Amino acid sequence: MAGLQGSGKTTTSGKLANWLKNGGHRPLLVSVDVYRPAAREQLKVVAAAIKANLYEGGIGEAGVEANTATVERLAKEARREAINTGCDVLIVDTAGRLHIDDQLMDEMQSLKRLLNPQEILFVADAMTGQDAVKSADEFHKKLTLTGVILTKMTATRAAARPLHPPGYGQPIKFIGVGEKYDALEPFHPDRIVSRILGMGDILSLIEKAESQIDKKKAQNLATKALTGDGFSLEDFRDQLRQVRKMGSLQSLIGMLPSVGAFSGCKKLPTRLTKSRSTASRPSSIP
């Protein structure tokens, strides 16, 4: 995981690990950012939140300044730990800088030679616009990136950003669409364009529903409704809970097309779309 400081590499590393876990993989996280005091602790918190494997390792003796040799040692130990524990994916959260410099690039090149990774992903903040493209181009010249992950991405920002970074021809592979650890989506250009044009993103909505909604409960509810057994308050409560698992009301409305019966959905009052609290209030029955 490569990128400048503040782009969201650590959080995105956790999101990617969570996405891989849900896909049946067994990822191992490791932070080789030995320069930023809280970087390794931050990844530890992230790993605990998503219940992913983490290799902490040790930086070294107190008073000894960490350097590239420390980074290489941690990477070697993490790879060995992944093999020993049966993890099939090693996600390396690297150090970032406030700007691109020779030391950062030399360290990244050293890690590339050492680990020979299948993927080198550049994490960029979508809010930085064309600067993200320029930074990615500089990293690609040194590291030969295989893809990009855009964080803080929305359909509105997508309309003002390139859907394919020019200059080196590597694809955007994921987009971060929220702060939660499950808010990482594979990038589908056609779906983003559909959202920008107000045509919605029904496929993503279906995929989200399939991953979050309990199919057995849904089937039982459908059977009750078809047989005329009635719709109780408990059934209503269960439906609300399942809808809340899919994310905020605003994000769900954003996936609906702005035509026909849904044409006015996106113009709902802010009190309905700004937070999830409205949908979460009737969650208990007296």
Short mmCIF file of C-alpha atoms in Angstrom, two decimals, residues 59-276:
data_model
loop_
_atom_site.label_atom_id
_atom_site.label_comp_id
_atom_site.label_asym_id
_atom_site.label_seq_id
_atom_site.Cartn_x
_atom_site.Cartn_y
_atom_site.Cartn_z
CA ILE A 59 11.09 -1.67 16.05
CA GLY A 60 14.28 -2.30 17.98
CA GLU A 61 16.14 -1.09 21.01
CA ALA A 62 15.05 2.11 22.72
CA GLY A 63 17.06 5.11 21.62
CA VAL A 64 18.07 3.54 18.31
CA GLU A 65 16.69 5.43 15.34
CA ALA A 66 14.54 3.32 12.99
CA ASN A 67 15.61 3.21 9.36
CA THR A 68 15.14 1.28 6.11
CA ALA A 69 16.86 -1.77 7.62
CA THR A 70 14.16 -1.83 10.33
CA VAL A 71 11.46 -1.64 7.66
CA GLU A 72 13.01 -4.55 5.71
CA ARG A 73 13.30 -6.66 8.86
CA LEU A 74 9.64 -6.11 9.75
CA ALA A 75 8.58 -7.01 6.21
CA LYS A 76 10.61 -10.24 6.26
CA GLU A 77 9.24 -11.25 9.67
CA ALA A 78 5.66 -10.50 8.56
CA ARG A 79 6.03 -12.63 5.43
CA ARG A 80 7.38 -15.51 7.53
CA GLU A 81 4.50 -15.06 10.00
CA ALA A 82 1.96 -15.16 7.15
CA ILE A 83 3.39 -18.46 5.89
CA ASN A 84 3.53 -19.99 9.38
CA THR A 85 -0.05 -19.02 10.27
CA GLY A 86 -1.64 -19.97 6.94
CA CYS A 87 -2.50 -16.44 5.82
CA ASP A 88 -2.85 -16.21 2.04
CA VAL A 89 -2.59 -12.40 1.71
CA LEU A 90 -0.04 -10.05 3.29
CA ILE A 91 -1.05 -6.38 3.33
CA VAL A 92 1.89 -4.06 4.01
CA ASP A 93 1.01 -0.56 5.21
CA THR A 94 4.01 1.53 4.22
CA ALA A 95 5.19 4.91 5.44
CA GLY A 96 3.96 8.08 3.78
CA ARG A 97 5.46 11.54 3.47
CA LEU A 98 4.02 15.01 3.13
CA HIS A 99 5.64 15.10 -0.29
CA ILE A 100 7.46 12.72 -2.62
CA ASP A 101 11.16 12.44 -1.74
CA ASP A 102 14.11 10.21 -2.65
CA GLN A 103 14.23 8.47 0.74
CA LEU A 104 10.58 7.40 0.46
CA MET A 105 11.06 6.07 -3.07
CA ASP A 106 14.31 4.24 -2.23
CA GLU A 107 12.60 2.52 0.71
CA MET A 108 9.60 1.54 -1.42
CA GLN A 109 11.87 0.13 -4.13
CA SER A 110 13.73 -1.85 -1.50
CA LEU A 111 10.46 -3.33 -0.21
CA LYS A 112 9.41 -4.20 -3.74
CA ARG A 113 12.64 -6.12 -4.37
CA LEU A 114 12.33 -7.89 -1.03
CA LEU A 115 8.67 -8.94 -1.18
CA ASN A 116 8.03 -9.13 -4.94
CA PRO A 117 4.34 -8.25 -4.38
CA GLN A 118 1.57 -9.21 -6.78
CA GLU A 119 -0.14 -5.87 -6.21
CA ILE A 120 1.25 -2.40 -5.52
CA LEU A 121 -1.75 -0.17 -4.85
CA PHE A 122 -1.56 3.60 -4.65
CA VAL A 123 -3.98 5.13 -2.12
CA ALA A 124 -5.10 8.64 -3.09
CA ASP A 125 -7.54 11.10 -1.58
CA ALA A 126 -10.22 11.88 -4.19
CA MET A 127 -10.50 15.42 -2.79
CA THR A 128 -7.01 16.28 -4.06
CA GLY A 129 -8.14 16.06 -7.70
CA GLN A 130 -5.41 16.31 -10.31
CA ASP A 131 -2.69 16.30 -7.64
CA ALA A 132 -3.61 12.68 -6.92
CA VAL A 133 -3.00 11.82 -10.58
CA LYS A 134 0.39 13.57 -10.55
CA SER A 135 1.46 11.78 -7.35
CA ALA A 136 0.35 8.42 -8.74
CA ASP A 137 2.38 9.06 -11.88
CA GLU A 138 5.52 9.74 -9.83
CA PHE A 139 5.03 6.55 -7.77
CA HIS A 140 4.39 4.55 -10.93
CA LYS A 141 7.64 5.66 -12.53
CA LYS A 142 9.55 4.25 -9.55
CA LEU A 143 7.44 1.28 -8.49
CA THR A 144 5.26 0.24 -11.45
CA LEU A 145 1.90 0.43 -9.69
CA THR A 146 -0.78 -2.15 -10.46
CA GLY A 147 -3.77 -0.04 -9.44
CA VAL A 148 -5.24 2.85 -7.47
CA ILE A 149 -7.63 3.08 -4.51
CA LEU A 150 -9.49 6.39 -4.23
CA THR A 151 -10.66 7.36 -0.75
CA LYS A 152 -13.44 9.79 0.23
CA MET A 153 -15.18 9.09 -3.05
CA THR A 154 -18.71 10.15 -3.95
CA ALA A 155 -20.59 10.39 -7.24
CA THR A 156 -20.34 14.19 -6.97
CA ARG A 157 -16.56 14.05 -6.67
CA ALA A 158 -16.36 11.44 -9.41
CA ALA A 159 -17.97 13.92 -11.79
CA ALA A 160 -15.04 16.28 -11.27
CA ARG A 161 -12.28 13.64 -11.29
CA PRO A 162 -10.92 11.43 -14.06
CA LEU A 163 -12.46 7.95 -14.03
CA HIS A 164 -9.19 6.52 -15.27
CA PRO A 165 -5.88 8.08 -14.19
CA PRO A 166 -4.01 9.22 -17.29
CA GLY A 167 -0.28 8.93 -17.81
CA TYR A 168 0.38 5.32 -16.90
CA GLY A 169 -2.81 3.41 -17.71
CA GLN A 170 -3.32 1.50 -14.45
CA PRO A 171 -6.92 1.06 -13.29
CA ILE A 172 -8.77 2.35 -10.26
CA LYS A 173 -9.49 -0.90 -8.41
CA PHE A 174 -11.39 0.24 -5.31
CA ILE A 175 -13.13 3.34 -4.00
CA GLY A 176 -13.70 4.29 -0.37
CA VAL A 177 -17.28 5.50 0.04
CA GLY A 178 -17.46 6.03 3.81
CA GLU A 179 -15.67 5.90 7.14
CA LYS A 180 -16.76 2.42 8.24
CA TYR A 181 -14.54 -0.56 7.53
CA ASP A 182 -17.07 -2.10 5.14
CA ALA A 183 -17.23 1.10 3.06
CA LEU A 184 -14.91 -0.12 0.32
CA GLU A 185 -16.26 -1.05 -3.10
CA PRO A 186 -14.68 -2.48 -6.25
CA PHE A 187 -14.63 0.29 -8.84
CA HIS A 188 -17.05 -0.10 -11.74
CA PRO A 189 -16.77 2.86 -14.16
CA ASP A 190 -20.17 2.22 -15.72
CA ARG A 191 -21.88 2.26 -12.32
CA ILE A 192 -20.20 5.51 -11.29
CA VAL A 193 -21.25 7.13 -14.57
CA SER A 194 -24.78 5.86 -14.00
CA ARG A 195 -24.88 7.56 -10.59
CA ILE A 196 -23.52 10.82 -12.01
CA LEU A 197 -26.24 10.85 -14.68
CA GLY A 198 -28.94 10.21 -12.08
CA MET A 199 -29.66 6.70 -13.34
CA GLY A 200 -28.83 5.08 -10.00
CA ASP A 201 -26.78 1.98 -9.29
CA ILE A 202 -29.21 -0.87 -8.89
CA LEU A 203 -26.55 -3.59 -9.25
CA SER A 204 -24.53 -2.25 -6.30
CA LEU A 205 -27.74 -1.93 -4.29
CA ILE A 206 -28.60 -5.58 -5.00
CA GLU A 207 -25.08 -6.73 -4.08
CA LYS A 208 -25.22 -4.76 -0.82
CA ALA A 209 -28.61 -6.25 0.02
CA GLU A 210 -27.43 -9.79 -0.73
CA SER A 211 -24.40 -9.39 1.54
CA GLN A 212 -26.23 -7.79 4.47
CA ILE A 213 -29.80 -9.12 4.54
CA ASP A 214 -30.53 -12.44 6.22
CA LYS A 215 -32.07 -14.50 3.41
CA LYS A 216 -33.75 -16.94 5.79
CA LYS A 217 -35.52 -14.15 7.68
CA ALA A 218 -36.54 -12.49 4.43
CA GLN A 219 -37.97 -15.76 3.13
CA ASN A 220 -39.91 -16.33 6.36
CA LEU A 221 -41.33 -12.82 6.19
CA ALA A 222 -42.37 -13.30 2.55
CA THR A 223 -44.06 -16.60 3.42
CA LYS A 224 -46.01 -14.96 6.27
CA ALA A 225 -47.13 -12.14 3.99
CA LEU A 226 -48.25 -14.50 1.20
CA THR A 227 -50.14 -16.84 3.53
CA GLY A 228 -51.95 -13.99 5.23
CA ASP A 229 -50.40 -14.52 8.67
CA GLY A 230 -50.08 -10.78 9.10
CA PHE A 231 -47.23 -8.27 9.55
CA SER A 232 -46.40 -7.74 13.23
CA LEU A 233 -44.43 -4.97 14.94
CA GLU A 234 -41.64 -7.50 15.49
CA ASP A 235 -41.48 -8.06 11.73
CA PHE A 236 -41.32 -4.30 11.18
CA ARG A 237 -38.52 -3.97 13.72
CA ASP A 238 -36.53 -6.80 12.09
CA GLN A 239 -36.88 -5.17 8.68
CA LEU A 240 -35.58 -1.86 10.02
CA ARG A 241 -32.59 -3.56 11.59
CA GLN A 242 -31.69 -5.26 8.33
CA VAL A 243 -32.02 -2.03 6.36
CA ARG A 244 -29.71 -0.28 8.86
CA LYS A 245 -27.01 -2.88 8.17
CA MET A 246 -26.88 -1.70 4.55
CA GLY A 247 -25.68 1.78 5.48
CA SER A 248 -27.16 5.25 5.77
CA LEU A 249 -30.51 6.12 4.23
CA GLN A 250 -28.78 8.78 2.16
CA SER A 251 -26.36 6.28 0.60
CA LEU A 252 -29.21 3.90 -0.28
CA ILE A 253 -31.27 6.68 -1.84
CA GLY A 254 -28.20 7.66 -3.87
CA MET A 255 -28.29 4.26 -5.57
CA LEU A 256 -31.86 4.73 -6.78
CA PRO A 257 -32.54 6.22 -10.24
CA SER A 258 -33.91 9.77 -10.29
CA VAL A 259 -36.79 8.87 -12.58
CA GLY A 260 -40.39 7.76 -12.24
CA ALA A 261 -41.49 6.90 -8.72
CA PHE A 262 -37.99 7.67 -7.38
CA SER A 263 -37.63 11.11 -9.02
CA GLY A 264 -38.18 13.00 -5.77
CA CYS A 265 -36.26 10.71 -3.42
CA LYS A 266 -33.04 12.67 -3.52
CA LYS A 267 -34.88 15.87 -2.64
CA LEU A 268 -36.18 14.52 0.64
CA PRO A 269 -35.74 16.85 3.63
CA THR A 270 -32.32 16.82 5.21
CA ARG A 271 -33.78 15.44 8.43
CA LEU A 272 -34.51 12.18 6.59
CA THR A 273 -31.28 11.77 4.66
CA LYS A 274 -28.57 13.40 6.73
CA SER A 275 -28.22 10.64 9.32
CA ARG A 276 -29.31 7.14 10.15
#
